[in-house]
Each structure stands twice: as structure tokens, then as C-alpha cells.
CSV table of C-alpha atoms in Angstrom, one decimal:
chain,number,residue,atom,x,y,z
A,217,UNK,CA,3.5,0.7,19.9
A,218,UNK,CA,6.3,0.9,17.9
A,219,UNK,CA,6.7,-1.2,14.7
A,220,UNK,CA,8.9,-1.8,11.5
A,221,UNK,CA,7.3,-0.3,8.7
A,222,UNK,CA,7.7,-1.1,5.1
A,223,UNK,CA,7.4,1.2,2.3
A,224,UNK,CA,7.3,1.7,-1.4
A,225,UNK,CA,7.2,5.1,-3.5
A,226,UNK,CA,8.2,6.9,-0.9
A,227,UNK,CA,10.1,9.2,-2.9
A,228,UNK,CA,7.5,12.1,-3.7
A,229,UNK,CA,4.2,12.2,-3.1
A,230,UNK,CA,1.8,10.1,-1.0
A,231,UNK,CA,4.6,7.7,0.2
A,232,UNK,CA,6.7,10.6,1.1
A,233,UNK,CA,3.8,11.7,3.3
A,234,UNK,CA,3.0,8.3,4.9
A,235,UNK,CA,7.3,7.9,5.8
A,236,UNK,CA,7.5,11.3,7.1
A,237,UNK,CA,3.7,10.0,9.5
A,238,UNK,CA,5.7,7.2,10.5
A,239,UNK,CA,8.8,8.3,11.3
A,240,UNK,CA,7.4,11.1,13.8
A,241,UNK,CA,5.6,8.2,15.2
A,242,UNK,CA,8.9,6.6,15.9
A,243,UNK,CA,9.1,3.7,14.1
A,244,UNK,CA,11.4,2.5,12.1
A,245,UNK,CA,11.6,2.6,8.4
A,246,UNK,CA,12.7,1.3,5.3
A,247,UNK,CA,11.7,3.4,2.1
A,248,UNK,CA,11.8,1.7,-1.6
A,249,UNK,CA,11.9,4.0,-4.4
A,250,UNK,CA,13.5,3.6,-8.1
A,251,UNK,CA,15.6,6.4,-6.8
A,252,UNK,CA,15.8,8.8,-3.9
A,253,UNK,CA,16.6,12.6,-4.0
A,254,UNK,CA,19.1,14.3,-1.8
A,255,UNK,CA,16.1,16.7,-0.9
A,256,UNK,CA,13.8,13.3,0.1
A,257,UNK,CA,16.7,11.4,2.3
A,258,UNK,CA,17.8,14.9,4.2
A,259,UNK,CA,13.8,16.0,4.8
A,260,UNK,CA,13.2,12.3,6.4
A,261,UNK,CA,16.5,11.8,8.4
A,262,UNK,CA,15.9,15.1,9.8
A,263,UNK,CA,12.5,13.8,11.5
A,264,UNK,CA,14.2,10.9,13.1
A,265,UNK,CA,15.7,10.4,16.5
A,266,UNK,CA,19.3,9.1,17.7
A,267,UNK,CA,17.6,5.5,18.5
A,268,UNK,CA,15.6,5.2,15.0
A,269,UNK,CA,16.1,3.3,11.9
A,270,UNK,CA,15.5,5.4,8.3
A,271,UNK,CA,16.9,3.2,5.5
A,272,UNK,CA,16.7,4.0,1.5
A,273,UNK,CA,16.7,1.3,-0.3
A,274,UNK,CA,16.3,2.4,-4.4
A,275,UNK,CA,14.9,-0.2,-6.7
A,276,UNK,CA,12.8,-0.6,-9.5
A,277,UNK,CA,10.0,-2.6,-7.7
A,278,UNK,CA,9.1,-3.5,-11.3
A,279,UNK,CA,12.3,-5.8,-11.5
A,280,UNK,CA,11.3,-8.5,-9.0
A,281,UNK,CA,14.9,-9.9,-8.3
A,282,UNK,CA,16.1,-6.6,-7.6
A,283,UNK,CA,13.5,-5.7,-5.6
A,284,UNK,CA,14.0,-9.3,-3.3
A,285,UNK,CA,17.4,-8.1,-3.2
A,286,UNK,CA,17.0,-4.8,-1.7
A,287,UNK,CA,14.1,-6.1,0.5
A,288,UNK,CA,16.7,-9.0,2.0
A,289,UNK,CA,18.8,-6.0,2.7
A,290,UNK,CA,15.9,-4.2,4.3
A,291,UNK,CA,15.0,-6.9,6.8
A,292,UNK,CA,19.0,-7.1,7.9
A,293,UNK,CA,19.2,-3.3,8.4
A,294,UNK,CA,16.2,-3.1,10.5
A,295,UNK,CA,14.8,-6.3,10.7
A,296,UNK,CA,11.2,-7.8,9.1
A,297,UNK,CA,8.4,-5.2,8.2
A,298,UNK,CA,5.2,-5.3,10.6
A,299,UNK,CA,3.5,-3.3,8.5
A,300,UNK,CA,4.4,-3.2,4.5
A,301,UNK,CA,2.9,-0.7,2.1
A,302,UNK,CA,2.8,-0.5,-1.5
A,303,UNK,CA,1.9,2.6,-2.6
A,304,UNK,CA,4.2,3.0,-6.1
A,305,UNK,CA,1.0,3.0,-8.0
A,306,UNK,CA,0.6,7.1,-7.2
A,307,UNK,CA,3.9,7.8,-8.5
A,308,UNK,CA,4.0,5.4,-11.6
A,309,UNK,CA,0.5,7.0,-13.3
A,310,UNK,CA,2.6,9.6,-14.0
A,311,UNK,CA,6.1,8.3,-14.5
A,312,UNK,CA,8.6,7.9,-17.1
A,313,UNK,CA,10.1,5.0,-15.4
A,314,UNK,CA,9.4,1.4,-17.0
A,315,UNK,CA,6.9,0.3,-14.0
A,316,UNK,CA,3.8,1.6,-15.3
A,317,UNK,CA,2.7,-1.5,-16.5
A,318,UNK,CA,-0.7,-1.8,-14.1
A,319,UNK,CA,-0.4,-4.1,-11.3
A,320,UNK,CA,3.1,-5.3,-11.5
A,321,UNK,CA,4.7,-3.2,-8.8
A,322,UNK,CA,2.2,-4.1,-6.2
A,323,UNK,CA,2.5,-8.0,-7.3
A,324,UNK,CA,5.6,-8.3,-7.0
A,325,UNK,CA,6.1,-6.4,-3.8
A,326,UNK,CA,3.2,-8.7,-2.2
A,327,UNK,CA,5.5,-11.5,-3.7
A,328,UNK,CA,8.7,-10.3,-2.5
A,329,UNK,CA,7.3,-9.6,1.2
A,330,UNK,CA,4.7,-12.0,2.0
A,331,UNK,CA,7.4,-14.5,2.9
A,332,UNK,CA,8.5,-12.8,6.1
A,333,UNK,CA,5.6,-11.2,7.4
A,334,UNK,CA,5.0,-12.9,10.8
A,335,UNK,CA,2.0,-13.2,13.1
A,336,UNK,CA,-0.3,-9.9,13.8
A,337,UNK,CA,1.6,-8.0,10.9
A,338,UNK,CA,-0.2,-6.1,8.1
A,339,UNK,CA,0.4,-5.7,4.1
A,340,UNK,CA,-1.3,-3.2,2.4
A,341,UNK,CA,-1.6,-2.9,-1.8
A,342,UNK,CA,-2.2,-0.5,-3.7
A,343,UNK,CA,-4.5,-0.7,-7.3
A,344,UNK,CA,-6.1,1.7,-9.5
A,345,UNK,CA,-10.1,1.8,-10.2
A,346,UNK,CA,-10.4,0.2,-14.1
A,347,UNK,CA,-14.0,2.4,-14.0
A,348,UNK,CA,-13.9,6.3,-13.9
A,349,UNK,CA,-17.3,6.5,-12.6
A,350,UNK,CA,-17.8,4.2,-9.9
A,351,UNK,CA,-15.1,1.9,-7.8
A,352,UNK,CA,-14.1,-0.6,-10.4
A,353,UNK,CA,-10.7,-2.2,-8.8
A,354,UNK,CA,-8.8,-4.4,-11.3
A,355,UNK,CA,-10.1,-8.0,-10.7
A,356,UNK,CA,-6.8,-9.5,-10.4
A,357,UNK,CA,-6.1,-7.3,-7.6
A,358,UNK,CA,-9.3,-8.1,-5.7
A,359,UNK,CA,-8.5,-12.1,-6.1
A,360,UNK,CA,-5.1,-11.4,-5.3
A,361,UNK,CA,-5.7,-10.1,-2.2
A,362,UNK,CA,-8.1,-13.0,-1.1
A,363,UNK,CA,-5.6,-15.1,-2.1
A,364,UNK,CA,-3.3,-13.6,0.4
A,365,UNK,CA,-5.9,-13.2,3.1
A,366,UNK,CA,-6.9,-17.1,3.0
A,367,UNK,CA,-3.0,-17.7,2.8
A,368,UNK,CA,-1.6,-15.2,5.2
A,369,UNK,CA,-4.7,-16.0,7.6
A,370,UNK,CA,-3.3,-18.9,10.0
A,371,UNK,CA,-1.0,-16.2,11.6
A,372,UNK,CA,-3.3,-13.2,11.4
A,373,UNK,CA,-1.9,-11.7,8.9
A,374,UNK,CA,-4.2,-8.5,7.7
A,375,UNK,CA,-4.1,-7.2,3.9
A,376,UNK,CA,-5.3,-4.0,3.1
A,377,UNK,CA,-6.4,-3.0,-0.7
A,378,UNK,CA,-5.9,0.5,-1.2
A,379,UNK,CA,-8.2,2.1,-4.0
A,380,UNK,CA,-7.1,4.7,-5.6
A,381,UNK,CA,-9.1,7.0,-7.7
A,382,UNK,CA,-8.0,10.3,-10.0
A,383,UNK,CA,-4.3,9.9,-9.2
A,384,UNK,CA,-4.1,13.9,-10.7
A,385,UNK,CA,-6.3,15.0,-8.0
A,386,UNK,CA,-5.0,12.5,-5.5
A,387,UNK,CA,-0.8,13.9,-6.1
A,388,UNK,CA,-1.7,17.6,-5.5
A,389,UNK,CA,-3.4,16.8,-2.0
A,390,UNK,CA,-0.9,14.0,-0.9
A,391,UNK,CA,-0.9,15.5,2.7
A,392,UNK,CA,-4.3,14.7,2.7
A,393,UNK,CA,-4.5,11.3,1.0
A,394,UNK,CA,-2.1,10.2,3.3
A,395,UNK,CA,-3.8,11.0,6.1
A,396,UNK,CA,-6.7,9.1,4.8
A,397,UNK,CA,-4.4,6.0,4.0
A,398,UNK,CA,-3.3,6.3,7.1
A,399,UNK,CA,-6.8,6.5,8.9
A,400,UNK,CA,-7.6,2.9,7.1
A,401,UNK,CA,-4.6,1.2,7.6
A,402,UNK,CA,-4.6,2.4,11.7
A,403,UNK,CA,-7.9,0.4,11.6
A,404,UNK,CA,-7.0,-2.4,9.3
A,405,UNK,CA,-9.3,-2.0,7.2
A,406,UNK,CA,-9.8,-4.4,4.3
A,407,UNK,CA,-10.4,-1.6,1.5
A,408,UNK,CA,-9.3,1.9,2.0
A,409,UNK,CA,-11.3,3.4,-0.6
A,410,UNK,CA,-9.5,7.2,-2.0
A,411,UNK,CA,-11.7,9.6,-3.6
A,412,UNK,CA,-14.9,9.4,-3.2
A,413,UNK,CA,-16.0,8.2,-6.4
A,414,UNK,CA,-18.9,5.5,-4.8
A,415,UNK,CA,-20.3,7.2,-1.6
A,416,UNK,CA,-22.0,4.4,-0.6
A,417,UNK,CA,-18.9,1.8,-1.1
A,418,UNK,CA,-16.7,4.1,0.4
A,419,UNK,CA,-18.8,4.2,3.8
A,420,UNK,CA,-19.1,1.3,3.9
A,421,UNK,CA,-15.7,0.6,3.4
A,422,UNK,CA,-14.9,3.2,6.3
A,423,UNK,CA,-17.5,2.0,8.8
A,424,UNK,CA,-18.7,-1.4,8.4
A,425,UNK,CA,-16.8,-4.4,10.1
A,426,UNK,CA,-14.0,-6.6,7.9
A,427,UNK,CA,-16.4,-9.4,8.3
A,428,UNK,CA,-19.3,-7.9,6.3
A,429,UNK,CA,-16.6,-6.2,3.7
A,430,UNK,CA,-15.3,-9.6,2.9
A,431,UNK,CA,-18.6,-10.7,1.4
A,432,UNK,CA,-18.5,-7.0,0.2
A,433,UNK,CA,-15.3,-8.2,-1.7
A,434,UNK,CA,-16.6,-11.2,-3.0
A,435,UNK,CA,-19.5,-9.6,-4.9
A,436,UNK,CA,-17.0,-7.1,-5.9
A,437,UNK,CA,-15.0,-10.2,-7.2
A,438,UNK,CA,-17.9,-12.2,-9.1
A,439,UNK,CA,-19.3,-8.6,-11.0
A,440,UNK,CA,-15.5,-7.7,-11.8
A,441,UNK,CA,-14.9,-11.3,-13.3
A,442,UNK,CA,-18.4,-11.6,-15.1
A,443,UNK,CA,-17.8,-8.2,-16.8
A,444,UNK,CA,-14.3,-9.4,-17.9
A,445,UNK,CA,-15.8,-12.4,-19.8
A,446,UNK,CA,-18.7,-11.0,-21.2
């Protein structure tokens, strides 16, 4: 089935990969990046057909009202995302550009999108592990994205928490990290875990149902938050 897909950092990298997936698919596609070279927007047009939408929209999805703008413009070029992915986070680890600050890019594109995501689509954040030897994600991203579950539920909404892990490693395989985001998100899985860094929460996260990863989530939740007050 074809859909309107959504998606950030899609530059270089992993989002390159995932647009380039999508587009062969034959869906259509909006692509957010704080800039867009000539070599990125001729490699992706060329994978499209005559009756497909591939729209760059640059931004710095660190700047929120700039970001709502181009995302306005987004949904009148193609129309509103069914599926909306923030995955900035594996370019700004290593950037020069002023959204490095952890957290803010995917906040503010859940912000910026959330609003016109209708019933059955899917929004899927990225966050980096806070713990180098074990799947740590940042606390405010796991409450976040409850927050947006219990909110976006009514219409069915699915959120996906992306958990990345090594971004290094991660950037020089991004054909195959993609294909792994891409594995989770064709299931809707609550946490698509990168890396490999907890075997045991990363089959889980690959094989168990959403219903028993939720309460997988809320333990993650309470540990993340009791470690943070301590």
C-alpha cells in the first residue's frame, strides 16, 4: 500500500537510506534536512516515477518555527505524512550544525507533526542510549513517547522509539541500519533497538508483542527516572 512518508535527516546517511527504501517502494516523500546536496536531491529523484512525489524541504529541525513552517509546506505539496520519521539524531552526533543539543530535534519534530497525523498513521523518534554498556534511552524520551502513545491512541496512532547505539559504527553501515529501521517500523514495533548492545532487550524488542513491550517500557521508565534522582 502506498503511503505519505515523512522524513528527517535524510541528507546522508541512515535517512538517505530509509528515502531511497521508500521511494522504490513508491510512495511519496518529503525529506527534511538543514540542507540538501545536489548529489542527495539528483540520487533520489532519479529513483522516482512520473506519478510520485519527492519533495526537499531544508530546515534546521532544531529551530521549531522553521521547522512547522517547512512541515505546513510539506503537507500542501504532498499532503499529511502516514508514516513520519525522525532520524536527525545519526547525522547530528557528528555535526557542526547547532542541533546537537540531545533530544531537541526529535521533540520538536514530534511537536511539529503530531498535530496532523490521522487515524492508523505511525510516528517514529529517534534517541540515543545515555549508557554505553547496556540500552539506557534518555528518560525524557521514554516518557515522551508514552505521552504520545496515551495521546495519539483514540485514533490508532502507533509511535515507534528508535534506539540508537554507537552512532560511529552505525554511519559506516547505514545500508544496513536502515534496513533494520526499516524491519521495525514495517512491524510497528514499539522500540526498534540498533546495535545490539542488550541481547536480551533487543529480542525482545524484535519478537515479543507491543502489549508485553509496553510494560517492558514502563520498567524501562521507573529504573531510568530512579537513577536520575538518586
Amino acid at each position: 500500500m502506498l503511503r505519505r512518508v515523512f522524513i528527517t535527516g535524510a541528507n546522508s546517511g541512515v535517512g538517505f537510506e530509509l528515502a531511497k527504501h521508500y521511494i522504490l517502494r513508491g510512495d511519496d516523500v518529503a525529506l527534511f534536512g538543514f540542507q540538501f546536496s545536489d548529489k542527495t536531491r539528483h540520487a533520489l529523484i532519479e529513483l522516482k516515477n512520473t506519478d510520485q512525489y519527492v519533495e526537499f524541504f531544508a530546515s534546521n529541525i532544531a529551530d521549531f518555527e522553521a521547522l512547522q513552517i517547512q512541515v505546513n509546506n510539506a503537507i500542501s505539496a504532498i499532503g499529511k505524512p502516514e508514516l513520519a520519521i525522525e532520524c536527525s539524531q545519526f547525522c547530528f552526533e557528528n555535526s557542526e550544525q547547532p542541533c546537537q543539543k540531545l533530544g531537541l530535534a526529535s521533540h520538536n519534530f514530534a511537536n511539529a507533526i503530531s498535530p496532523y497525523l490521522d487515524m492508523n498513521s505511525h510516528l517514529a523518534l529517534t534517541t540515543p542510549t545515555t549508557n554505553a554498556n547496556k540500552l539506557s534511552p534518555d528518560p525524557s524520551f521514554l516518557l515522551l513517547t508514552k505521552e504520545l502513545r496515551q495521546k495519539l491512541k483514540p485514533s490508532n496512532i502507533k509511535v515507534s522509539l528508535i534506539c540508537t547505539y554507537k552512532i560511529d559504527t552505525l554511519l559506516k553501515n547505514s545500508t544496513v541500519t536502515s534496513k533494520q529501521v526499516l524491519q521495525g517500523l514495517d512491524k510497528q514495533k514499539l522500540m526498534v533497538i540498533l546495535g545490539l548492545q542488550s541481547k536480551l532487550t533487543y529480542i525482545m524488542s524484535r519478537y515479543l508483542p507491543n502489549w508485553i513491550m509496553s510494560s517492558v517500557i514502563d520498567r524501562l521508565i521507573k529504573q531510568q527516572l530512579i537513577r536520575t534522582t538518586r
